[in-house]
Coordinates of C-alpha atoms in Angstrom, one line a residue:
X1 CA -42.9 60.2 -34.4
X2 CA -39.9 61.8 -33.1
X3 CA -41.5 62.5 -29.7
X4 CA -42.7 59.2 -29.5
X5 CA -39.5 57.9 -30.0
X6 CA -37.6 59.9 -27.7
X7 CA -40.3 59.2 -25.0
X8 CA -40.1 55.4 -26.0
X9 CA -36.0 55.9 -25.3
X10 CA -37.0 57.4 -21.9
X11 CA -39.3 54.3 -20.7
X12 CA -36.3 52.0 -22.0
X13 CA -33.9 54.0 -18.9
X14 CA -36.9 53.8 -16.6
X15 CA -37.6 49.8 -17.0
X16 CA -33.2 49.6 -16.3
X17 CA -33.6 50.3 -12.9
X18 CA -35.7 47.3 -12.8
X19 CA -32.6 45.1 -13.1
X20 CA -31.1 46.6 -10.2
X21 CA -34.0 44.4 -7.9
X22 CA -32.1 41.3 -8.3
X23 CA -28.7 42.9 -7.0
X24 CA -30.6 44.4 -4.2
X25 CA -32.0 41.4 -3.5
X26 CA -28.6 39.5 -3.2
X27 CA -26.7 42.1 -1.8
X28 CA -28.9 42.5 0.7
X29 CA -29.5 39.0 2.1
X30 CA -25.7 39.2 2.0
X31 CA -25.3 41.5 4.9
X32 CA -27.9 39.7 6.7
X33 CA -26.1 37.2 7.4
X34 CA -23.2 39.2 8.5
X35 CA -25.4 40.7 10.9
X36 CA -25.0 39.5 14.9
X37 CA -28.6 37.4 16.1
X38 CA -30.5 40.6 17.0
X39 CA -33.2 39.9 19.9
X40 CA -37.1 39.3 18.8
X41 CA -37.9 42.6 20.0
X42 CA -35.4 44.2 17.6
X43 CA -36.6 41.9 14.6
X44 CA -40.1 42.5 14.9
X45 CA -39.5 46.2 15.3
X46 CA -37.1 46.4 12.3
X47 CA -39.5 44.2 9.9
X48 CA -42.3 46.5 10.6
X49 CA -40.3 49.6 10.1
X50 CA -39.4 47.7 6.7
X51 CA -43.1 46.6 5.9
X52 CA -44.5 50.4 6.2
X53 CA -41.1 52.3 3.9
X54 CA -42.3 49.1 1.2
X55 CA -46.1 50.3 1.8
X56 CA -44.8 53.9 1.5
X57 CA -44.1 52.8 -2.4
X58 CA -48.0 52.6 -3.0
X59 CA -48.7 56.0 -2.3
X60 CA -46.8 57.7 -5.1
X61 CA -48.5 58.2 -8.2
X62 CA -47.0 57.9 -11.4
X63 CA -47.9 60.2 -14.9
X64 CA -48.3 59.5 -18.4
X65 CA -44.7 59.7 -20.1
X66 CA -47.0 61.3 -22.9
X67 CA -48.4 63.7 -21.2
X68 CA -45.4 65.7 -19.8
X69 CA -46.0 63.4 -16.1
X70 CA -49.7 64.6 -16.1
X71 CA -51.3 62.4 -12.6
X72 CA -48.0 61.5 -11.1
X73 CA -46.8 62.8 -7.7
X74 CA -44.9 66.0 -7.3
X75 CA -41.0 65.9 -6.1
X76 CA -42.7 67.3 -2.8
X77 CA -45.3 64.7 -2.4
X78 CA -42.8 62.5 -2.4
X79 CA -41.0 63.9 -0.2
X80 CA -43.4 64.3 2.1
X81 CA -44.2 60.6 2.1
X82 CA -40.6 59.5 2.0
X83 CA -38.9 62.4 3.4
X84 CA -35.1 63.8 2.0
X85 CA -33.9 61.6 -0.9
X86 CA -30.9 59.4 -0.4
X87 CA -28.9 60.3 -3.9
X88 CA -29.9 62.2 -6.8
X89 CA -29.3 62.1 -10.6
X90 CA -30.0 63.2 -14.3
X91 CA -30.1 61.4 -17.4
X92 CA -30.8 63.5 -20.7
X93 CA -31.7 61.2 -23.9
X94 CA -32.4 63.0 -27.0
X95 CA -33.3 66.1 -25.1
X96 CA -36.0 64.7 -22.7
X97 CA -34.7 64.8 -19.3
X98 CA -34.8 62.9 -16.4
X99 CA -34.6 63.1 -12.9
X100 CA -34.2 60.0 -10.8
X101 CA -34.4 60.3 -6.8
X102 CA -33.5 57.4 -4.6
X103 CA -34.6 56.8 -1.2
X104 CA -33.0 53.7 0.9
X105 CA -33.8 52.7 4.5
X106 CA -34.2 49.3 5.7
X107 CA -32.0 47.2 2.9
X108 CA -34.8 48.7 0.7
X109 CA -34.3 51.1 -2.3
X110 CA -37.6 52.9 -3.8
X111 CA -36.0 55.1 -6.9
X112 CA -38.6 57.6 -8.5
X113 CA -38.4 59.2 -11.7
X114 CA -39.2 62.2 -13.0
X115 CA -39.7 64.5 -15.8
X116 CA -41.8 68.0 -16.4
X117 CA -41.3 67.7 -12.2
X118 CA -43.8 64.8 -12.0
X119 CA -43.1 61.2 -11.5
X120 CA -43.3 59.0 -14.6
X121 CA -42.0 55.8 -12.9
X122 CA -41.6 54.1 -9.5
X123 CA -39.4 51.0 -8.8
X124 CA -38.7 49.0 -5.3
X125 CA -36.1 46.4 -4.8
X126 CA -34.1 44.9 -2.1
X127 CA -37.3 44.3 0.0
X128 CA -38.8 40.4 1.1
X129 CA -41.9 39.7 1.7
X130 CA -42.1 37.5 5.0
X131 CA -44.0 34.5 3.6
X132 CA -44.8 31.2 5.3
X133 CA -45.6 29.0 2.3
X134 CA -44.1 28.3 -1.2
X135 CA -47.2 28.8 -3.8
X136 CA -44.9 29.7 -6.6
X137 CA -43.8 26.5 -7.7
X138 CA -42.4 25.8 -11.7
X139 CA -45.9 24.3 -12.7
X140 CA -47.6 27.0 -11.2
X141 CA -45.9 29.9 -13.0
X142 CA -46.3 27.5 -16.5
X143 CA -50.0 27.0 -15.4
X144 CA -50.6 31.0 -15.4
X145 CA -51.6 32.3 -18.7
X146 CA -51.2 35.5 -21.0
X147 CA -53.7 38.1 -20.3
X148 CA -54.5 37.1 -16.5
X149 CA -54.8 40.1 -14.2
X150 CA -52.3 41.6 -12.2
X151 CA -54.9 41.4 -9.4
X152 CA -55.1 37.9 -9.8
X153 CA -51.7 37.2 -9.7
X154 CA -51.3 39.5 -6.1
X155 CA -54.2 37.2 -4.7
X156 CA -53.3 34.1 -5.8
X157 CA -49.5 34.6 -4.7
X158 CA -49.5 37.9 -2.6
X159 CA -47.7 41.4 -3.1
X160 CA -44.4 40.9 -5.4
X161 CA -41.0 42.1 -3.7
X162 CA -39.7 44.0 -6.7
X163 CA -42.2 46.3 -8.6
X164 CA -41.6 48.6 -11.4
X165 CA -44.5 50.9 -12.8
X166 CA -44.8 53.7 -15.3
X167 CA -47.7 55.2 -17.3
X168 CA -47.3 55.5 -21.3
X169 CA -49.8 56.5 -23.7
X170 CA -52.5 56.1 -21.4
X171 CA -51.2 52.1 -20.5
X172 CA -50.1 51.2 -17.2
X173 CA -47.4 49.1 -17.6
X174 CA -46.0 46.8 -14.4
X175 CA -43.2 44.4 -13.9
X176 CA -43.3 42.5 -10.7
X177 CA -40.6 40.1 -9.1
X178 CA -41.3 37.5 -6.8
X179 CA -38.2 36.3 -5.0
X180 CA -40.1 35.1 -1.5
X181 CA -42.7 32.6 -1.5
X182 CA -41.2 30.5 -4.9
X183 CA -40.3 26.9 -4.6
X184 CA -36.2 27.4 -5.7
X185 CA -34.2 24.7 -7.1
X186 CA -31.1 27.3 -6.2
X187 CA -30.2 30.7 -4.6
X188 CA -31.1 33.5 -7.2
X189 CA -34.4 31.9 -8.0
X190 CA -36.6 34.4 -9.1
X191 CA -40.6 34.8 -11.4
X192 CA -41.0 37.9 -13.0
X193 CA -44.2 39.1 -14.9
X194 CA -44.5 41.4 -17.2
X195 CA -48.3 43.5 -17.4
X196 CA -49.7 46.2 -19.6
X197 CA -53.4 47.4 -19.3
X198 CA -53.3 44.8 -16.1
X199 CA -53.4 42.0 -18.4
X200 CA -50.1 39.2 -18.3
X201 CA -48.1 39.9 -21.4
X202 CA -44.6 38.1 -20.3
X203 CA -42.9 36.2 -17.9
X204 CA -39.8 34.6 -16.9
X205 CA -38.5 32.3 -13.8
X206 CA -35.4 31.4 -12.5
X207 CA -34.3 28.4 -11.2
X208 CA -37.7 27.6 -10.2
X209 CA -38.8 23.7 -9.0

């Protein structure tokens, strides 16, 4: 019980970095506009340098918090895919440490998390999708129901630009953001969704029309 508690207290750490995607996200678009017109060239070159670091994301594997990080990518895997992290730190909660690596290129920030030298949780933020319609709209988000698939939710609406994932007690656990591709009423908007086992447990939206 006390194990389960203090991994619990872990995953609750882990799923905070997850509020970071919105700041990213803002913070982000920010500079953009501060930016001088680059040329089409440039653009296309940078936005495809961004597109592969996001894809980059999907190669890491995560372990079960349970099971010491058991599956998940080693700090050199990671490395290897992502190269020398950006900044490094260390959270300790009851005695179960963790490790958290960031790497940023691009405006984009993929942190990784580990513990027992594996990876228990991987989260991007400050990337946007480039996406030429709205789908997202408020009735669609009320229209999706609890216990749809993530996969279903990636087809209908493509890849999210925030993602969160971590492994616990053999249950993959996801949180994806959508902040491109939403119908906003405001800047901020934002849909979230919350899955466990790949079935929809929760979701919120922001300023969604």
């Amino acid at each position: 019980m006390k194990r389960r508690k203090n991994v619990l207290s872990v995953v609750a750490i882990c799923l905070a970095a997850l509020s970071l995607v919105g700041c990213s996200n803002s913070s982000s678009s920010n500079k953009s506009d501060n930016n001088k017109p680059k040329s089409n060239q440039k653009v296309k070159k940078t936005n495809t340098q961004k597109t592969s670091f996001r894809k980059s994301f999907d190669k890491i594997q995560v372990g079960d918090v349970m099971q010491q990080g058991n599956g998940g990518s080693t700090l050199k895997d990671v490395k290897n895919i992502l190269g020398q992290p950006n900044s490094i730190s260390a959270t300790e909660v009851k005695g179960f440490k963790v490790k958290s690596y960031s790497w940023t290129k691009y405006g984009t920030t993929i942190m990784v998390q580990f513990s027992h030298k594996k990876a228990i949780t991987k989260t991007v933020s400050g990337f946007k999708w480039t996406r030429h319609s709205t789908k997202l709209t408020l009735k669609a988000f009320n229209s999706i129901k609890t216990g749809s698939s993530y996969k279903a939710l990636v087809n209908t609406y493509g890849e999210p630009d925030g993602l969160n994932e971590n492994v616990v007690l053999g249950k993959k656990n996801v949180t994806a953001v959508y902040f491109t591709g939403i119908k906003a009423k405001s800047a901020g908007a934002n849909a979230s969704f919350t899955f466990a086992d790949d079935k929809l447990v929760s979701k919120t939206e922001t300023n969604l029309k």
